[in-house]
PDB file of C-alpha atoms in Angstrom:
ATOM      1  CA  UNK A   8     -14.405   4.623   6.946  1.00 78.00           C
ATOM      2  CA  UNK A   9     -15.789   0.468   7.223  1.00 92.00           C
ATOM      3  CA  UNK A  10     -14.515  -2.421   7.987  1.00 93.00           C
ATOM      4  CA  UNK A  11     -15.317  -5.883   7.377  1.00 93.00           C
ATOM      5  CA  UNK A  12     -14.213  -9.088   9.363  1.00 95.00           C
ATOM      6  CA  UNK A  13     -15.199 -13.026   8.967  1.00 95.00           C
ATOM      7  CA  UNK A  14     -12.970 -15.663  10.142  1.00 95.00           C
ATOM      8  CA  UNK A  15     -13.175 -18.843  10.690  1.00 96.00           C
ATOM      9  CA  UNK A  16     -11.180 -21.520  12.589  1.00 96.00           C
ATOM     10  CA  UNK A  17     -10.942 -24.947  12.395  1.00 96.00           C
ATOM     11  CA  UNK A  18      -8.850 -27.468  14.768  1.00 94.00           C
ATOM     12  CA  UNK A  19      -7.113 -30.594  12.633  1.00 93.00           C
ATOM     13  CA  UNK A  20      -5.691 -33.820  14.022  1.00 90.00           C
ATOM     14  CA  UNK A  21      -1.752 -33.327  15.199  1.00 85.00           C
ATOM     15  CA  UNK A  22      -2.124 -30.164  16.907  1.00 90.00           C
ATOM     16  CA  UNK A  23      -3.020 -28.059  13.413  1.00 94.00           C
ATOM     17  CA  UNK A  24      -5.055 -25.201  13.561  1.00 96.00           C
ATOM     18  CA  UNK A  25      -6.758 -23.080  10.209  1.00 97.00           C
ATOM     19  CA  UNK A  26      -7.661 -19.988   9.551  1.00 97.00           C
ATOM     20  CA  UNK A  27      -9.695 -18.651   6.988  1.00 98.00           C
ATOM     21  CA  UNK A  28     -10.709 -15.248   6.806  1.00 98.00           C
ATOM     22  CA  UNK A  29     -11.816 -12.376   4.627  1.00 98.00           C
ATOM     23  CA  UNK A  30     -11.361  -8.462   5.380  1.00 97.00           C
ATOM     24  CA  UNK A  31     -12.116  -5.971   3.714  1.00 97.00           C
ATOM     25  CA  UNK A  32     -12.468  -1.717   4.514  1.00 96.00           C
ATOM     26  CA  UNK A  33     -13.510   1.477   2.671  1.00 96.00           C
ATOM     27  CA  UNK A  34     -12.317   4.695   2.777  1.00 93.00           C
ATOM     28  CA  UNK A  35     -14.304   7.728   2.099  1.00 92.00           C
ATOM     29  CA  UNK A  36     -13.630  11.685   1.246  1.00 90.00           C
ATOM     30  CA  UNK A  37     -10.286  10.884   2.152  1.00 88.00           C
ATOM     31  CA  UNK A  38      -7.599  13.953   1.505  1.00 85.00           C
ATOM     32  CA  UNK A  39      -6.586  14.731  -1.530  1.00 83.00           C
ATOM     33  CA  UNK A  40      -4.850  17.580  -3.850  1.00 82.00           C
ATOM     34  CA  UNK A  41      -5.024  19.006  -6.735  1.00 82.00           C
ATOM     35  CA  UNK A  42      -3.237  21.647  -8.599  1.00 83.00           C
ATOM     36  CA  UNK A  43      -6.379  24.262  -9.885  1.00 85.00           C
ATOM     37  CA  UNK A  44      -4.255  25.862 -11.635  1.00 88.00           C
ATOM     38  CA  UNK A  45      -2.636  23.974 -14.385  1.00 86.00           C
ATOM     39  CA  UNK A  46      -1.161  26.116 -17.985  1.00 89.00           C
ATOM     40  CA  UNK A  47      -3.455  25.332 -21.000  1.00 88.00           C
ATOM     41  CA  UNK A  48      -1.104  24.204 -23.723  1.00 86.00           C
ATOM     42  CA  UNK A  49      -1.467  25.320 -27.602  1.00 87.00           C
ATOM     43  CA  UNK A  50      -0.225  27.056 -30.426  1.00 90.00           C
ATOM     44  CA  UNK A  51       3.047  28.635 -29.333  1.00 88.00           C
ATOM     45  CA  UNK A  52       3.210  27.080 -25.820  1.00 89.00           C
ATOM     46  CA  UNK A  53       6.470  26.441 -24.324  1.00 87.00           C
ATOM     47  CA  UNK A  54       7.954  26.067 -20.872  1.00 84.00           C
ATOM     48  CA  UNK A  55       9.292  29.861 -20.687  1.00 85.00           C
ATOM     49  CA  UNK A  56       5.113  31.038 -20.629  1.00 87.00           C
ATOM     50  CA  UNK A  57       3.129  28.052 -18.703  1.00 87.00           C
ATOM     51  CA  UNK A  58       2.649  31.003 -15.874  1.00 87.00           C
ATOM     52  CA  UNK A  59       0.581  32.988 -18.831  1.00 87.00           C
ATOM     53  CA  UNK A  60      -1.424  30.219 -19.934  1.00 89.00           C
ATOM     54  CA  UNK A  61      -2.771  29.055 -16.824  1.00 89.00           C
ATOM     55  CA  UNK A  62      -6.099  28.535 -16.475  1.00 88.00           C
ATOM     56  CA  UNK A  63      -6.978  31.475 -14.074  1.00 90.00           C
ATOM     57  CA  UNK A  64      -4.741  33.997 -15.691  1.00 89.00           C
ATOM     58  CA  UNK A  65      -6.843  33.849 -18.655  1.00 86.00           C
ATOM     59  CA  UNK A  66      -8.830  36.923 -19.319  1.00 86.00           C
ATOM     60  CA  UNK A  67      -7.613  37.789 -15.900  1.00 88.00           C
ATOM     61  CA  UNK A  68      -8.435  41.657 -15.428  1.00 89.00           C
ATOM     62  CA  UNK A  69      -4.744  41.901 -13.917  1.00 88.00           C
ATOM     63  CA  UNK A  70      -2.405  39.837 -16.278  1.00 83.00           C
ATOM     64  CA  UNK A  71      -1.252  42.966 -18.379  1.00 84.00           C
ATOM     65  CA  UNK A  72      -0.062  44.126 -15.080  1.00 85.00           C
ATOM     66  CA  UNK A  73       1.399  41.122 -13.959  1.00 84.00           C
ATOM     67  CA  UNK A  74       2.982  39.920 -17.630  1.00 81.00           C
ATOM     68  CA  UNK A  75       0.379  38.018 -18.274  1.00 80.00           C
ATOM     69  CA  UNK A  76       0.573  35.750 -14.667  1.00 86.00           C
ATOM     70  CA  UNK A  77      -1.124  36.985 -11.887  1.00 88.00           C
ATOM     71  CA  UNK A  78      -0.878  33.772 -10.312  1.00 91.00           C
ATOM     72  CA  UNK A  79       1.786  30.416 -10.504  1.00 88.00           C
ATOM     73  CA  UNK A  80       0.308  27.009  -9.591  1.00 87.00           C
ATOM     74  CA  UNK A  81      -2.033  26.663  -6.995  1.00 88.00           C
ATOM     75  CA  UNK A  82      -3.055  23.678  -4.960  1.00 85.00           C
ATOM     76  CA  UNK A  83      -6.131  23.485  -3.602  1.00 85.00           C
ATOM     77  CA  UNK A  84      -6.744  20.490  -0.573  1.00 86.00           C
ATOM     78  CA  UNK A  85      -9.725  17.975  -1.297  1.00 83.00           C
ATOM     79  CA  UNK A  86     -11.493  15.597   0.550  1.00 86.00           C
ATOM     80  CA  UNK A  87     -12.761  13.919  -2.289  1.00 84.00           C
ATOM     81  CA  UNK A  88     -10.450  10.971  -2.396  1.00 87.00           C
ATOM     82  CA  UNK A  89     -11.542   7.146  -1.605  1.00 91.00           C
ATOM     83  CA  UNK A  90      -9.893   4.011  -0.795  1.00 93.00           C
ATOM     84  CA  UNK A  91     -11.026   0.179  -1.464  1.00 95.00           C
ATOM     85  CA  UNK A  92      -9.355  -3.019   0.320  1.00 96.00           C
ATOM     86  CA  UNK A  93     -10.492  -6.509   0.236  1.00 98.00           C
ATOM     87  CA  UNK A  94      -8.576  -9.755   0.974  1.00 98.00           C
ATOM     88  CA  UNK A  95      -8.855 -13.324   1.485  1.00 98.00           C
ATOM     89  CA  UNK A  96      -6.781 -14.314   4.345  1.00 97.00           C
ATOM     90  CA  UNK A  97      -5.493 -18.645   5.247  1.00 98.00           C
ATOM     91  CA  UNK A  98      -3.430 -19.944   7.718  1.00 98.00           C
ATOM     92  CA  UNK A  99      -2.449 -23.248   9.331  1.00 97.00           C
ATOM     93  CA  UNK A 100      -0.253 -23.611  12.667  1.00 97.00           C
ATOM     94  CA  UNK A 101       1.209 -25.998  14.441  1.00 95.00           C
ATOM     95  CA  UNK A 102       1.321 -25.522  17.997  1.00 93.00           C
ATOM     96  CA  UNK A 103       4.410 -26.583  19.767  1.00 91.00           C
ATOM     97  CA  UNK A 104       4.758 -30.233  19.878  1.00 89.00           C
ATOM     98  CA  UNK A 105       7.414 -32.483  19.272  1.00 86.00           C
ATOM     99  CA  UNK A 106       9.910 -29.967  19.479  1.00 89.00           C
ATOM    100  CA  UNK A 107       8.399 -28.118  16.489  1.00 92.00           C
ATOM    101  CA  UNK A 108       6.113 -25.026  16.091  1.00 95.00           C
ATOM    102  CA  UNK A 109       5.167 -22.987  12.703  1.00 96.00           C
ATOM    103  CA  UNK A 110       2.663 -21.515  10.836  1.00 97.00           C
ATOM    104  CA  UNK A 111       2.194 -20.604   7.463  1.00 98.00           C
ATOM    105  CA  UNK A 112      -0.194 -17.423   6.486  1.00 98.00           C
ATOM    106  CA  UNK A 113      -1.377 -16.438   3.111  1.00 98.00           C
ATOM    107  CA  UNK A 114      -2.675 -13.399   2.088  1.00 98.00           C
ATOM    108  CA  UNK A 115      -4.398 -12.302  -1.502  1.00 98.00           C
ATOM    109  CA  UNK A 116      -5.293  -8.426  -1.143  1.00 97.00           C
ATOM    110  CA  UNK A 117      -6.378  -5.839  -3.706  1.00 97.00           C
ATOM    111  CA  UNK A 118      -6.035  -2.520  -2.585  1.00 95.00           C
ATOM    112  CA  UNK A 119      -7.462   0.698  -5.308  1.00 94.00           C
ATOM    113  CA  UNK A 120      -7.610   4.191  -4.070  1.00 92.00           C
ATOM    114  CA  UNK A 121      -6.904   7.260  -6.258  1.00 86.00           C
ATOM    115  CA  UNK A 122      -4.243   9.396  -4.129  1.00 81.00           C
ATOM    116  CA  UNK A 123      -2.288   7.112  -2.432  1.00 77.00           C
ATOM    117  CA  UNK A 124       0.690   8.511  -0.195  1.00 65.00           C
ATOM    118  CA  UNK A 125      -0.981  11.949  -0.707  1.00 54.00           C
ATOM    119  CA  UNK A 126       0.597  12.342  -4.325  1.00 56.00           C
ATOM    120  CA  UNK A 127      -1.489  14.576  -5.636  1.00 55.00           C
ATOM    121  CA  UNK A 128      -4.014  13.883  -8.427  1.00 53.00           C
ATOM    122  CA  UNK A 129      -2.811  13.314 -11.656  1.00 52.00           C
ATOM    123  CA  UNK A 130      -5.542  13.986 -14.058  1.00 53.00           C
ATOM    124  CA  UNK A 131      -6.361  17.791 -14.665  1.00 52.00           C
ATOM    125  CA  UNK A 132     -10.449  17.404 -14.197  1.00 55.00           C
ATOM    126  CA  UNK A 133     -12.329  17.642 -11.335  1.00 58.00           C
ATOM    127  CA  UNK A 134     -13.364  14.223 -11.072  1.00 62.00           C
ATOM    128  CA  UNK A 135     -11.106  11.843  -8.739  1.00 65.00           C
ATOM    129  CA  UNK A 136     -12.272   8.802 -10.470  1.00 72.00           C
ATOM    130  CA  UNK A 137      -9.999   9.373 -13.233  1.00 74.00           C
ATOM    131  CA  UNK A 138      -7.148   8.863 -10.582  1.00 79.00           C
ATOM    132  CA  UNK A 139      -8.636   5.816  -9.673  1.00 85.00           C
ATOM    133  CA  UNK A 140      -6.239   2.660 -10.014  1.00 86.00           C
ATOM    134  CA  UNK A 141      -4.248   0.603  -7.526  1.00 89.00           C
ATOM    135  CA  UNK A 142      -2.819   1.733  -4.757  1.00 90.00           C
ATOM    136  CA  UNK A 143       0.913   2.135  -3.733  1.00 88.00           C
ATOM    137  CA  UNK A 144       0.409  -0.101  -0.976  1.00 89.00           C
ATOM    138  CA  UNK A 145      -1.181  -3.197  -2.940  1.00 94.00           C
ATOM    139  CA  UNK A 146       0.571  -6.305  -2.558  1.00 95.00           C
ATOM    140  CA  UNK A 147      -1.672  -9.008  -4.127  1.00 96.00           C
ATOM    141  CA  UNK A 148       0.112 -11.958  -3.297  1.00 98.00           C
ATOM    142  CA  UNK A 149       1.727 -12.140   0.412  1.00 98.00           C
ATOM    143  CA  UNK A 150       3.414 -15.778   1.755  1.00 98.00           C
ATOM    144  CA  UNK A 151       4.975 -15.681   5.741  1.00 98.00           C
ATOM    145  CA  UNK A 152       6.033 -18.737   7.019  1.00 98.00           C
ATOM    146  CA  UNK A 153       7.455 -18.852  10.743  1.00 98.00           C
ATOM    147  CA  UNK A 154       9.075 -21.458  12.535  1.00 97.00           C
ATOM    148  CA  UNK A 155      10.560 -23.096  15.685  1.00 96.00           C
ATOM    149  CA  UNK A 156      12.167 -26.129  15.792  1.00 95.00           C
ATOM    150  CA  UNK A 157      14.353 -27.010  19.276  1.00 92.00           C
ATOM    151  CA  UNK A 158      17.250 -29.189  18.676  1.00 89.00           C
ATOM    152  CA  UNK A 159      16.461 -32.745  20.297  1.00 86.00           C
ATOM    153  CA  UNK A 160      20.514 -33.350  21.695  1.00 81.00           C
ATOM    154  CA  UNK A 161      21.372 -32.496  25.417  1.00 80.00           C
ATOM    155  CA  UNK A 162      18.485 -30.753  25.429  1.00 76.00           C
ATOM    156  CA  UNK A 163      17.751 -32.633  29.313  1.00 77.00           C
ATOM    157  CA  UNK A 164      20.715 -32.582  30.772  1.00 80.00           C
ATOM    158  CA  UNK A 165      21.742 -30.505  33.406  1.00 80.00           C
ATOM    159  CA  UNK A 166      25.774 -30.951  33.715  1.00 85.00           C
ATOM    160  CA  UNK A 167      27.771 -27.957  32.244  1.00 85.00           C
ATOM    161  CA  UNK A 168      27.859 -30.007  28.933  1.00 80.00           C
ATOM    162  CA  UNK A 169      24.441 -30.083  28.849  1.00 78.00           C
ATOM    163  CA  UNK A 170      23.967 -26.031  29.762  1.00 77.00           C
ATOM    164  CA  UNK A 171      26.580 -25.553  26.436  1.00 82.00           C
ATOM    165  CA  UNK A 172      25.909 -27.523  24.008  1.00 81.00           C
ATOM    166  CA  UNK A 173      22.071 -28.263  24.590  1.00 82.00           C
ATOM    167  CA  UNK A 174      18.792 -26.405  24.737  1.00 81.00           C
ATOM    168  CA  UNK A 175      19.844 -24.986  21.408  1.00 89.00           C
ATOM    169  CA  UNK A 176      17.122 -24.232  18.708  1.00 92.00           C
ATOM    170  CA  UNK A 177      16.656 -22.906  15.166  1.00 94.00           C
ATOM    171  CA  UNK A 178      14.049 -20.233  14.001  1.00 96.00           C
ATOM    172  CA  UNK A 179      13.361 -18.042  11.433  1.00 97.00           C
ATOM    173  CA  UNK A 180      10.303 -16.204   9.442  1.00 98.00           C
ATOM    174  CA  UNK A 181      10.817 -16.359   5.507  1.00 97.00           C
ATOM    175  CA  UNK A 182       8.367 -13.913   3.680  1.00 97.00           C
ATOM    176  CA  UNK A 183       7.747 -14.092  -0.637  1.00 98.00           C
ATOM    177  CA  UNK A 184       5.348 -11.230  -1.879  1.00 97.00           C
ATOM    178  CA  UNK A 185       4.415  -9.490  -5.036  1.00 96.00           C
ATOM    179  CA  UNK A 186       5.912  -6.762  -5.790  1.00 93.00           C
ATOM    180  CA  UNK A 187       4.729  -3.151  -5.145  1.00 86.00           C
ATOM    181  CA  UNK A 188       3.259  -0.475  -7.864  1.00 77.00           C
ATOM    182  CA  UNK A 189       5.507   1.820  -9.034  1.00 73.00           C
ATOM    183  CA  UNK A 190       4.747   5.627 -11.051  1.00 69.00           C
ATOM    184  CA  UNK A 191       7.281   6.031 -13.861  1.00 72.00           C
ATOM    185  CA  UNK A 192       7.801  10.326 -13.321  1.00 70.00           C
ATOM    186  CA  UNK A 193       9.006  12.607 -15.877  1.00 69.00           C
ATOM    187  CA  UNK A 194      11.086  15.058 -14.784  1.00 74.00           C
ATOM    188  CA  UNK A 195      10.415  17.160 -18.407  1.00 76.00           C
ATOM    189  CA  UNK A 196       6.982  19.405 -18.582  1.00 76.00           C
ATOM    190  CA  UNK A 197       5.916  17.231 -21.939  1.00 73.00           C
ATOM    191  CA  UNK A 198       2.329  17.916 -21.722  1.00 75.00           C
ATOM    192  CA  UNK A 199       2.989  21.941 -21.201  1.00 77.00           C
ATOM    193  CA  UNK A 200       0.474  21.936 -18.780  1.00 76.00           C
ATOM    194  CA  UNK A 201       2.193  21.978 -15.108  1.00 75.00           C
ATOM    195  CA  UNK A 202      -0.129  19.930 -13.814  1.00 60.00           C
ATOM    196  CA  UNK A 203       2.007  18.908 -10.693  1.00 60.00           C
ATOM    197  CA  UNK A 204       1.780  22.059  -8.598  1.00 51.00           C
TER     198      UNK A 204
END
């Protein structure tokens, strides 16, 4: 695995600060699965015989013996998976002044992998690019804003009025980001093939 940091910093007039940053990282024979197993569909293929058209039940020396499936699915662990992030990162805060602290961050991020969350490779060959697409985890667009502003009233004195009803403040963080990938499943064996394992 790499990793790649630049950032940059910058000080503006009325206590701003800004970021700017790209990072980036790159994941190699990460773990992976794949079922080795998978049914071969054709002519006559149905769900009631994917066990007698898998791939190493054919010809097998045993499959009269067994019904024609000496073995069901069978997933075999991989390290052949990889992982690709980059992302330009900005921010400008305001260090506390005037009652009034915040910072706003943005983040634009592309993340491509083919087996993210360990869900198992969904192309029957033995090559992992053609699982290759974005990851579960990308989130292009990302937006956090923080903030603290103390309420200016009462704020100085130091009578029981003052201890109540000043030194009060508001704050909050407020986040807007893309939304996340998704895999549409079906739950139905269309392609005959039980390539899930």
């Amino acid at each position: 695995s790499q990793q790649w940091n630049l950032q940059l910093q910058y000080q503006l007039p009325g206590q701003w600060i800004v970021d700017a940053g790209y990072a980036g990282s790159n994941g190699v024979k990460l773990l992976n699965r794949r079922n080795i197993n998978y049914a071969v569909a054709g002519p006559g293929a149905n769900t009631g015989n994917t066990d007698s058209r898998r791939i190493l039940n054919q010809d097998h020396p045993q499959k009269d013996e067994y019904g024609g499936a000496p073995f069901s699915a069978i997933t075999n662990q991989l390290t052949d998976a990889n992982s690709n992030y980059n992302s330009f990162q900005f921010s400008a805060t305001k260090r506390f002044s005037g009652g009034l602290q915040m910072s706003h961050a943005y983040t634009w991020a592309h993340a491509i992998d083919n087996i993210s969350g360990l869900r198992g490779a969904a192309s029957r060959t033995d090559s992992a690019r053609a699982d290759r697409g974005n990851s579960e985890h990308d989130v292009r667009h990302r937006y956090v804003m923080t903030y603290l502003y103390e309420l200016p009233w009462m704020k100085n004195r130091r009578d029981a009025l003052g201890m109540i009803v000043g030194g009060w403040g508001v704050s909050g963080i407020t986040t807007f980001q893309t939304g996340l990938v998704f895999d549409i499943t079906e739950t139905t064996d269309r392609c005959l093939c039980d390539s899930s394992g």
